[in-house]
PDB file of C-alpha atoms and ligand atoms in Angstrom:
ATOM      1  CA  UNK A1110     142.636 139.320 -80.597  1.00 61.00           C
ATOM      2  CA  UNK A1111     143.728 136.192 -78.746  1.00 75.00           C
ATOM      3  CA  UNK A1112     145.261 133.886 -81.353  1.00 86.00           C
ATOM      4  CA  UNK A1113     147.699 131.021 -81.333  1.00 86.00           C
ATOM      5  CA  UNK A1114     149.825 133.385 -83.211  1.00 90.00           C
ATOM      6  CA  UNK A1115     149.679 136.335 -80.985  1.00 93.00           C
ATOM      7  CA  UNK A1116     150.144 134.045 -78.013  1.00 93.00           C
ATOM      8  CA  UNK A1117     153.303 132.477 -79.250  1.00 94.00           C
ATOM      9  CA  UNK A1118     154.573 135.919 -80.444  1.00 95.00           C
ATOM     10  CA  UNK A1119     154.115 137.054 -76.890  1.00 96.00           C
ATOM     11  CA  UNK A1120     156.006 134.159 -75.421  1.00 97.00           C
ATOM     12  CA  UNK A1121     158.858 134.372 -77.982  1.00 96.00           C
ATOM     13  CA  UNK A1122     159.194 138.224 -77.580  1.00 97.00           C
ATOM     14  CA  UNK A1123     159.731 138.063 -73.914  1.00 98.00           C
ATOM     15  CA  UNK A1124     163.265 136.629 -72.632  1.00 98.00           C
ATOM     16  CA  UNK A1125     161.993 134.721 -69.482  1.00 98.00           C
ATOM     17  CA  UNK A1126     158.928 133.109 -71.366  1.00 98.00           C
ATOM     18  CA  UNK A1127     161.044 132.298 -74.309  1.00 98.00           C
ATOM     19  CA  UNK A1128     163.539 130.721 -71.949  1.00 98.00           C
ATOM     20  CA  UNK A1129     161.011 128.689 -70.181  1.00 98.00           C
ATOM     21  CA  UNK A1130     159.409 127.729 -73.536  1.00 98.00           C
ATOM     22  CA  UNK A1131     162.795 126.405 -74.990  1.00 98.00           C
ATOM     23  CA  UNK A1132     163.800 124.804 -71.784  1.00 98.00           C
ATOM     24  CA  UNK A1133     160.698 122.689 -71.504  1.00 98.00           C
ATOM     25  CA  UNK A1134     160.816 121.789 -75.280  1.00 98.00           C
ATOM     26  CA  UNK A1135     164.556 120.947 -74.873  1.00 98.00           C
ATOM     27  CA  UNK A1136     163.966 118.770 -71.933  1.00 97.00           C
ATOM     28  CA  UNK A1137     161.166 116.766 -73.609  1.00 97.00           C
ATOM     29  CA  UNK A1138     163.187 116.201 -76.787  1.00 97.00           C
ATOM     30  CA  UNK A1139     166.371 115.163 -74.838  1.00 96.00           C
ATOM     31  CA  UNK A1140     164.203 112.745 -72.659  1.00 97.00           C
ATOM     32  CA  UNK A1141     162.715 111.255 -75.921  1.00 97.00           C
ATOM     33  CA  UNK A1142     166.240 110.970 -77.175  1.00 97.00           C
ATOM     34  CA  UNK A1143     167.442 109.215 -74.191  1.00 97.00           C
ATOM     35  CA  UNK A1144     164.491 106.670 -74.276  1.00 97.00           C
ATOM     36  CA  UNK A1145     164.969 105.831 -77.864  1.00 98.00           C
ATOM     37  CA  UNK A1146     168.699 105.250 -77.465  1.00 97.00           C
ATOM     38  CA  UNK A1147     167.986 102.731 -74.674  1.00 98.00           C
ATOM     39  CA  UNK A1148     165.205 100.937 -76.666  1.00 98.00           C
ATOM     40  CA  UNK A1149     167.633 100.753 -79.652  1.00 98.00           C
ATOM     41  CA  UNK A1150     170.288  99.156 -77.294  1.00 97.00           C
ATOM     42  CA  UNK A1151     167.798  96.723 -75.931  1.00 98.00           C
ATOM     43  CA  UNK A1152     166.040  95.717 -79.115  1.00 98.00           C
ATOM     44  CA  UNK A1153     165.313  91.957 -79.096  1.00 97.00           C
ATOM     45  CA  UNK A1154     167.346  89.728 -81.593  1.00 96.00           C
ATOM     46  CA  UNK A1155     164.351  89.069 -83.625  1.00 95.00           C
ATOM     47  CA  UNK A1156     163.889  92.821 -84.471  1.00 96.00           C
ATOM     48  CA  UNK A1157     167.398  93.663 -85.076  1.00 94.00           C
ATOM     49  CA  UNK A1158     166.375  95.399 -88.238  1.00 95.00           C
ATOM     50  CA  UNK A1159     164.544  98.093 -86.407  1.00 97.00           C
ATOM     51  CA  UNK A1160     167.525  99.069 -84.221  1.00 97.00           C
ATOM     52  CA  UNK A1161     168.984 101.587 -86.704  1.00 97.00           C
ATOM     53  CA  UNK A1162     165.674 103.294 -87.262  1.00 97.00           C
ATOM     54  CA  UNK A1163     165.089 103.631 -83.417  1.00 98.00           C
ATOM     55  CA  UNK A1164     168.723 105.117 -83.042  1.00 97.00           C
ATOM     56  CA  UNK A1165     167.889 107.460 -85.845  1.00 97.00           C
ATOM     57  CA  UNK A1166     164.775 108.525 -83.915  1.00 97.00           C
ATOM     58  CA  UNK A1167     166.613 109.139 -80.922  1.00 97.00           C
ATOM     59  CA  UNK A1168     169.351 111.069 -82.538  1.00 97.00           C
ATOM     60  CA  UNK A1169     166.688 113.272 -84.191  1.00 97.00           C
ATOM     61  CA  UNK A1170     165.140 113.928 -80.790  1.00 97.00           C
ATOM     62  CA  UNK A1171     168.601 114.814 -79.270  1.00 97.00           C
ATOM     63  CA  UNK A1172     169.154 117.009 -82.248  1.00 97.00           C
ATOM     64  CA  UNK A1173     165.878 118.901 -81.369  1.00 98.00           C
ATOM     65  CA  UNK A1174     167.067 119.284 -77.599  1.00 98.00           C
ATOM     66  CA  UNK A1175     170.237 120.857 -78.904  1.00 97.00           C
ATOM     67  CA  UNK A1176     168.407 123.210 -81.397  1.00 97.00           C
ATOM     68  CA  UNK A1177     166.189 124.528 -78.525  1.00 98.00           C
ATOM     69  CA  UNK A1178     169.188 124.827 -76.315  1.00 98.00           C
ATOM     70  CA  UNK A1179     170.839 126.633 -79.293  1.00 97.00           C
ATOM     71  CA  UNK A1180     168.022 129.188 -79.762  1.00 97.00           C
ATOM     72  CA  UNK A1181     168.276 130.205 -76.189  1.00 98.00           C
ATOM     73  CA  UNK A1182     172.059 130.729 -76.392  1.00 97.00           C
ATOM     74  CA  UNK A1183     171.765 132.845 -79.550  1.00 96.00           C
ATOM     75  CA  UNK A1184     169.738 135.173 -77.398  1.00 96.00           C
ATOM     76  CA  UNK A1185     172.201 135.013 -74.556  1.00 98.00           C
ATOM     77  CA  UNK A1186     169.701 133.188 -72.338  1.00 98.00           C
ATOM     78  CA  UNK A1187     170.496 130.167 -69.901  1.00 98.00           C
ATOM     79  CA  UNK A1188     168.152 127.167 -69.850  1.00 98.00           C
ATOM     80  CA  UNK A1189     165.895 127.434 -66.716  1.00 98.00           C
ATOM     81  CA  UNK A1190     164.508 124.605 -64.552  1.00 98.00           C
ATOM     82  CA  UNK A1191     161.553 122.619 -65.960  1.00 98.00           C
ATOM     83  CA  UNK A1192     158.551 122.792 -63.570  1.00 98.00           C
ATOM     84  CA  UNK A1193     157.496 119.275 -62.761  1.00 98.00           C
ATOM     85  CA  UNK A1194     153.822 120.094 -63.943  1.00 98.00           C
ATOM     86  CA  UNK A1195     155.029 121.170 -67.314  1.00 98.00           C
ATOM     87  CA  UNK A1196     157.107 117.962 -67.941  1.00 98.00           C
ATOM     88  CA  UNK A1197     155.050 116.082 -70.624  1.00 97.00           C
ATOM     89  CA  UNK A1198     157.449 113.238 -71.055  1.00 96.00           C
ATOM     90  CA  UNK A1199     158.021 112.467 -67.287  1.00 96.00           C
ATOM     91  CA  UNK A1200     154.080 112.756 -66.634  1.00 97.00           C
ATOM     92  CA  UNK A1201     153.408 110.301 -69.582  1.00 96.00           C
ATOM     93  CA  UNK A1202     156.016 107.984 -68.109  1.00 95.00           C
ATOM     94  CA  UNK A1203     154.620 108.167 -64.546  1.00 94.00           C
ATOM     95  CA  UNK A1204     151.092 107.415 -65.892  1.00 94.00           C
ATOM     96  CA  UNK A1205     152.483 104.164 -67.245  1.00 91.00           C
ATOM     97  CA  UNK A1206     152.489 105.021 -70.758  1.00 93.00           C
ATOM     98  CA  UNK A1207     155.213 103.840 -72.797  1.00 92.00           C
ATOM     99  CA  UNK A1208     158.065 101.758 -71.569  1.00 96.00           C
ATOM    100  CA  UNK A1209     159.176 102.440 -67.925  1.00 96.00           C
ATOM    101  CA  UNK A1210     162.286 104.197 -67.264  1.00 96.00           C
ATOM    102  CA  UNK A1211     163.273 101.323 -64.783  1.00 96.00           C
ATOM    103  CA  UNK A1212     162.990  98.854 -67.495  1.00 97.00           C
ATOM    104  CA  UNK A1213     164.799 100.892 -69.930  1.00 97.00           C
ATOM    105  CA  UNK A1214     167.674 101.382 -67.247  1.00 97.00           C
ATOM    106  CA  UNK A1215     168.144  97.554 -66.829  1.00 96.00           C
ATOM    107  CA  UNK A1216     170.351  95.825 -69.337  1.00 94.00           C
ATOM    108  CA  UNK A1217     167.708  93.024 -70.273  1.00 97.00           C
ATOM    109  CA  UNK A1218     166.508  92.825 -73.880  1.00 97.00           C
ATOM    110  CA  UNK A1219     163.025  94.036 -74.458  1.00 98.00           C
ATOM    111  CA  UNK A1220     160.311  91.958 -75.819  1.00 97.00           C
ATOM    112  CA  UNK A1221     158.397  92.088 -79.126  1.00 97.00           C
ATOM    113  CA  UNK A1222     155.438  93.268 -77.060  1.00 96.00           C
ATOM    114  CA  UNK A1223     157.737  96.049 -75.613  1.00 97.00           C
ATOM    115  CA  UNK A1224     158.558  97.121 -79.151  1.00 98.00           C
ATOM    116  CA  UNK A1225     154.853  97.398 -80.077  1.00 97.00           C
ATOM    117  CA  UNK A1226     154.194  99.445 -76.833  1.00 97.00           C
ATOM    118  CA  UNK A1227     157.157 101.774 -77.873  1.00 97.00           C
ATOM    119  CA  UNK A1228     155.704 102.157 -81.485  1.00 98.00           C
ATOM    120  CA  UNK A1229     152.190 102.681 -79.999  1.00 98.00           C
ATOM    121  CA  UNK A1230     153.392 105.494 -77.598  1.00 97.00           C
ATOM    122  CA  UNK A1231     155.379 106.971 -80.384  1.00 98.00           C
ATOM    123  CA  UNK A1232     152.427 106.963 -82.780  1.00 98.00           C
ATOM    124  CA  UNK A1233     150.392 108.944 -80.318  1.00 98.00           C
ATOM    125  CA  UNK A1234     153.154 111.396 -79.122  1.00 98.00           C
ATOM    126  CA  UNK A1235     154.435 111.973 -82.558  1.00 98.00           C
ATOM    127  CA  UNK A1236     151.038 112.945 -83.770  1.00 98.00           C
ATOM    128  CA  UNK A1237     150.934 115.517 -81.062  1.00 98.00           C
ATOM    129  CA  UNK A1238     154.496 116.766 -81.919  1.00 98.00           C
ATOM    130  CA  UNK A1239     153.778 116.884 -85.565  1.00 98.00           C
ATOM    131  CA  UNK A1240     150.715 118.892 -84.999  1.00 98.00           C
ATOM    132  CA  UNK A1241     152.178 121.245 -82.637  1.00 97.00           C
ATOM    133  CA  UNK A1242     155.143 121.874 -85.024  1.00 97.00           C
ATOM    134  CA  UNK A1243     152.714 122.514 -88.005  1.00 97.00           C
ATOM    135  CA  UNK A1244     151.051 125.101 -86.110  1.00 96.00           C
ATOM    136  CA  UNK A1245     154.379 126.608 -85.237  1.00 96.00           C
ATOM    137  CA  UNK A1246     155.563 126.364 -88.766  1.00 97.00           C
ATOM    138  CA  UNK A1247     152.286 128.153 -89.947  1.00 96.00           C
ATOM    139  CA  UNK A1248     153.038 131.075 -87.994  1.00 95.00           C
ATOM    140  CA  UNK A1249     156.918 131.230 -87.699  1.00 95.00           C
ATOM    141  CA  UNK A1250     158.410 129.439 -90.816  1.00 95.00           C
ATOM    142  CA  UNK A1251     159.513 132.769 -92.124  1.00 94.00           C
ATOM    143  CA  UNK A1252     160.709 134.130 -88.581  1.00 94.00           C
ATOM    144  CA  UNK A1253     164.520 135.345 -88.814  1.00 93.00           C
ATOM    145  CA  UNK A1254     165.746 133.297 -85.832  1.00 90.00           C
ATOM    146  CA  UNK A1255     163.220 130.485 -85.488  1.00 95.00           C
ATOM    147  CA  UNK A1256     162.111 129.777 -89.109  1.00 96.00           C
ATOM    148  CA  UNK A1257     164.891 127.130 -89.840  1.00 96.00           C
ATOM    149  CA  UNK A1258     164.683 125.503 -86.552  1.00 96.00           C
ATOM    150  CA  UNK A1259     160.924 125.338 -86.887  1.00 97.00           C
ATOM    151  CA  UNK A1260     160.913 124.006 -90.217  1.00 97.00           C
ATOM    152  CA  UNK A1261     163.556 121.351 -89.691  1.00 97.00           C
ATOM    153  CA  UNK A1262     161.908 119.876 -86.489  1.00 98.00           C
ATOM    154  CA  UNK A1263     158.579 119.818 -88.328  1.00 98.00           C
ATOM    155  CA  UNK A1264     159.871 117.805 -91.038  1.00 97.00           C
ATOM    156  CA  UNK A1265     161.449 115.501 -88.560  1.00 97.00           C
ATOM    157  CA  UNK A1266     158.395 114.975 -86.522  1.00 98.00           C
ATOM    158  CA  UNK A1267     156.330 114.265 -89.797  1.00 98.00           C
ATOM    159  CA  UNK A1268     159.042 111.661 -90.492  1.00 98.00           C
ATOM    160  CA  UNK A1269     158.835 110.249 -87.080  1.00 98.00           C
ATOM    161  CA  UNK A1270     155.034 109.905 -87.546  1.00 98.00           C
ATOM    162  CA  UNK A1271     155.279 108.354 -90.985  1.00 98.00           C
ATOM    163  CA  UNK A1272     157.742 105.687 -89.407  1.00 98.00           C
ATOM    164  CA  UNK A1273     155.352 104.872 -86.599  1.00 98.00           C
ATOM    165  CA  UNK A1274     152.489 104.139 -89.103  1.00 98.00           C
ATOM    166  CA  UNK A1275     154.642 102.008 -91.315  1.00 98.00           C
ATOM    167  CA  UNK A1276     156.165  99.974 -88.689  1.00 98.00           C
ATOM    168  CA  UNK A1277     152.938  99.473 -86.531  1.00 98.00           C
ATOM    169  CA  UNK A1278     151.120  98.186 -89.889  1.00 98.00           C
ATOM    170  CA  UNK A1279     153.912  95.784 -90.360  1.00 97.00           C
ATOM    171  CA  UNK A1280     153.406  94.502 -86.712  1.00 98.00           C
ATOM    172  CA  UNK A1281     149.787  94.533 -87.315  1.00 98.00           C
ATOM    173  CA  UNK A1282     150.097  92.327 -90.313  1.00 97.00           C
ATOM    174  CA  UNK A1283     152.457  89.884 -88.240  1.00 96.00           C
ATOM    175  CA  UNK A1284     149.408  89.291 -86.036  1.00 97.00           C
ATOM    176  CA  UNK A1285     149.792  91.963 -83.290  1.00 97.00           C
ATOM    177  CA  UNK A1286     146.665  93.882 -84.419  1.00 97.00           C
ATOM    178  CA  UNK A1287     144.603  93.646 -81.306  1.00 97.00           C
ATOM    179  CA  UNK A1288     147.514  94.539 -78.885  1.00 96.00           C
ATOM    180  CA  UNK A1289     148.385  97.503 -81.033  1.00 98.00           C
ATOM    181  CA  UNK A1290     144.715  98.693 -80.970  1.00 97.00           C
ATOM    182  CA  UNK A1291     144.497  98.278 -77.338  1.00 97.00           C
ATOM    183  CA  UNK A1292     147.783  99.838 -76.552  1.00 97.00           C
ATOM    184  CA  UNK A1293     147.016 102.772 -78.837  1.00 98.00           C
ATOM    185  CA  UNK A1294     143.593 103.526 -77.370  1.00 98.00           C
ATOM    186  CA  UNK A1295     145.196 103.469 -73.678  1.00 97.00           C
ATOM    187  CA  UNK A1296     148.104 105.579 -74.896  1.00 97.00           C
ATOM    188  CA  UNK A1297     145.712 108.163 -76.570  1.00 98.00           C
ATOM    189  CA  UNK A1298     143.245 108.575 -73.759  1.00 98.00           C
ATOM    190  CA  UNK A1299     146.089 109.167 -71.206  1.00 97.00           C
ATOM    191  CA  UNK A1300     147.932 111.466 -73.403  1.00 98.00           C
ATOM    192  CA  UNK A1301     144.991 113.906 -74.162  1.00 98.00           C
ATOM    193  CA  UNK A1302     144.598 114.236 -70.095  1.00 98.00           C
ATOM    194  CA  UNK A1303     148.372 114.734 -69.748  1.00 98.00           C
ATOM    195  CA  UNK A1304     148.316 117.177 -72.679  1.00 98.00           C
ATOM    196  CA  UNK A1305     145.623 119.043 -71.035  1.00 98.00           C
ATOM    197  CA  UNK A1306     147.239 119.377 -67.577  1.00 98.00           C
ATOM    198  CA  UNK A1307     150.571 120.243 -69.038  1.00 98.00           C
ATOM    199  CA  UNK A1308     149.062 122.836 -71.230  1.00 98.00           C
ATOM    200  CA  UNK A1309     147.226 124.381 -68.355  1.00 98.00           C
ATOM    201  CA  UNK A1310     150.349 124.233 -66.249  1.00 98.00           C
ATOM    202  CA  UNK A1311     152.438 125.825 -69.143  1.00 98.00           C
ATOM    203  CA  UNK A1312     149.901 128.701 -69.603  1.00 97.00           C
ATOM    204  CA  UNK A1313     149.823 129.357 -65.705  1.00 97.00           C
ATOM    205  CA  UNK A1314     153.623 129.864 -65.789  1.00 98.00           C
ATOM    206  CA  UNK A1315     153.679 131.893 -68.796  1.00 98.00           C
ATOM    207  CA  UNK A1316     150.869 133.988 -67.403  1.00 97.00           C
ATOM    208  CA  UNK A1317     152.794 134.710 -64.249  1.00 97.00           C
ATOM    209  CA  UNK A1318     155.828 135.738 -66.335  1.00 98.00           C
ATOM    210  CA  UNK A1319     153.948 137.827 -68.724  1.00 98.00           C
ATOM    211  CA  UNK A1320     151.583 139.333 -66.209  1.00 97.00           C
ATOM    212  CA  UNK A1321     148.267 137.991 -67.895  1.00 96.00           C
ATOM    213  CA  UNK A1322     145.088 139.348 -66.535  1.00 95.00           C
ATOM    214  CA  UNK A1323     142.545 137.102 -64.955  1.00 94.00           C
ATOM    215  CA  UNK A1324     140.136 137.194 -67.898  1.00 95.00           C
ATOM    216  CA  UNK A1325     142.821 136.519 -70.418  1.00 94.00           C
ATOM    217  CA  UNK A1326     144.035 133.523 -68.300  1.00 95.00           C
ATOM    218  CA  UNK A1327     140.497 132.418 -68.011  1.00 95.00           C
ATOM    219  CA  UNK A1328     139.942 132.449 -71.801  1.00 95.00           C
ATOM    220  CA  UNK A1329     143.061 130.551 -72.356  1.00 96.00           C
ATOM    221  CA  UNK A1330     142.141 127.805 -69.763  1.00 97.00           C
ATOM    222  CA  UNK A1331     138.739 127.657 -71.237  1.00 97.00           C
ATOM    223  CA  UNK A1332     140.357 127.006 -74.727  1.00 96.00           C
ATOM    224  CA  UNK A1333     142.406 124.260 -73.417  1.00 97.00           C
ATOM    225  CA  UNK A1334     139.538 122.642 -71.711  1.00 98.00           C
ATOM    226  CA  UNK A1335     137.557 122.800 -75.082  1.00 98.00           C
ATOM    227  CA  UNK A1336     140.345 121.128 -76.834  1.00 97.00           C
ATOM    228  CA  UNK A1337     140.241 118.353 -74.243  1.00 98.00           C
ATOM    229  CA  UNK A1338     136.475 118.058 -74.657  1.00 98.00           C
ATOM    230  CA  UNK A1339     136.776 117.604 -78.359  1.00 98.00           C
ATOM    231  CA  UNK A1340     139.656 115.126 -77.878  1.00 98.00           C
ATOM    232  CA  UNK A1341     137.732 113.194 -75.321  1.00 98.00           C
ATOM    233  CA  UNK A1342     134.526 113.061 -77.290  1.00 98.00           C
ATOM    234  CA  UNK A1343     136.226 111.457 -80.464  1.00 98.00           C
ATOM    235  CA  UNK A1344     139.165 113.721 -81.501  1.00 98.00           C
ATOM    236  CA  UNK A1345     141.543 110.959 -79.814  1.00 98.00           C
ATOM    237  CA  UNK A1346     140.495 108.620 -82.665  1.00 98.00           C
ATOM    238  CA  UNK A1347     142.716 110.556 -85.059  1.00 98.00           C
ATOM    239  CA  UNK A1348     145.734 109.536 -82.883  1.00 98.00           C
ATOM    240  CA  UNK A1349     145.073 105.666 -83.185  1.00 98.00           C
ATOM    241  CA  UNK A1350     144.487 105.120 -86.820  1.00 98.00           C
ATOM    242  CA  UNK A1351     146.975 103.534 -88.998  1.00 98.00           C
ATOM    243  CA  UNK A1352     147.546 104.069 -92.767  1.00 97.00           C
ATOM    244  CA  UNK A1353     150.488 103.551 -95.117  1.00 96.00           C
ATOM    245  CA  UNK A1354     152.381 106.786 -95.113  1.00 95.00           C
ATOM    246  CA  UNK A1355     153.148 108.599 -98.286  1.00 93.00           C
ATOM    247  CA  UNK A1356     156.781 108.714 -97.275  1.00 93.00           C
ATOM    248  CA  UNK A1357     158.193 105.219 -96.649  1.00 93.00           C
ATOM    249  CA  UNK A1358     161.206 104.137 -94.803  1.00 94.00           C
ATOM    250  CA  UNK A1359     161.233 107.755 -93.382  1.00 95.00           C
ATOM    251  CA  UNK A1360     163.920 107.007 -90.930  1.00 95.00           C
ATOM    252  CA  UNK A1361     166.181 104.868 -93.185  1.00 91.00           C
ATOM    253  CA  UNK A1362     169.494 106.634 -93.404  1.00 81.00           C
ATOM    254  CA  UNK A1363     171.268 108.984 -90.929  1.00 80.00           C
ATOM    255  CA  UNK A1364     169.949 112.090 -89.337  1.00 79.00           C
ATOM    256  CA  UNK A1365     170.276 115.385 -91.082  1.00 79.00           C
ATOM    257  CA  UNK A1366     172.530 117.711 -89.430  1.00 78.00           C
ATOM    258  CA  UNK A1367     171.324 120.502 -87.334  1.00 77.00           C
ATOM    259  CA  UNK A1368     171.393 123.971 -88.966  1.00 69.00           C
ATOM    260  CA  UNK A1369     174.399 125.610 -87.399  1.00 60.00           C
ATOM    261  CA  UNK A1370     172.954 128.841 -86.466  1.00 45.00           C
ATOM    262  CA  UNK A1371     169.636 127.513 -85.354  1.00 44.00           C
TER     263      UNK A1371
HETATM  264 FE1  FE2 B1932     161.292 115.981 -81.562  1.00 90.00          FE
HETATM  265 FE1  FE2 B1933     159.714 113.006 -82.602  1.00 90.00          FE
END
C-alpha cells in the first residue's frame, strides 16, 4: 500500500534519497534563517520591539538547517546539491512572494508594509512547515535517529505559526487589515502552485534514485495534483485565516538548543 508513511520510510531507508531529502530541507531552512536575520537587521525604528522575535525566528530556522545536516553526518552522508526545481524558498522568492532578496541585501531600513509582507509570507509558509512536520511527527516521532529532531522542529514550526497569527492580528488592529488580507491571499495562491511544482520535482528525483515504476510514479503525481485541486478549490483559505493563538508570545525568549545527537 502506498501511504505517506511507507513513502517516507522508503526515502529514509536509502542513503541517496535520504541525503537528497535532508539537503533540500537544510537548504530551505538556512535560506529562511538568512532572510529572517536580514529582516531583523532592517526592522524600521517604529517596529523595534519585533526585532528580537524575528532574530529568534531566524535562529530557529538556522538551527533546523544544522539539524538536517547533522542527521546526514550521523549516517556518514555528505550534503548533495539541491536541484533548482526543488528549491521551494528560492522559487517563492522568484515568484515575487515575500521580500525580494535584492531588497534584503541592501542596507536600507524596511517599511511597515514590508514587515506586514514578511509576516504574511511567513503565515502561509509556516502553515505548510507546521503541517509537514505534524505529518512527519505522526509517523517518525519514535524513530531512533529522527524522532528527537522531528519533534523539536515540529514544536518550533508550531511556534512560528502562532507568532505569525499573533503579530498579524496586532497589525490588523492597527489598521493594516486590508493589506494583510490581500497579501495573504496572493501569497497563499502562489504558494500552493510552488508547493505542487516542488512536490512533483522532489518525487521525480526520488523516483529516479529509488527506481520507482511508471505506475507508482503516476499514482504519486496524481496525488500531488489532487492536493493542488483541493487547495485551489478552497483549501488555501486555511492558510489566510487569523486567530489568536493558544500560545502567546511564542518567540519571546531565546531559541532552545538543538539536541546534540540530532
Ligand atoms: Fe524551520
Ligand atoms: Fe519555521
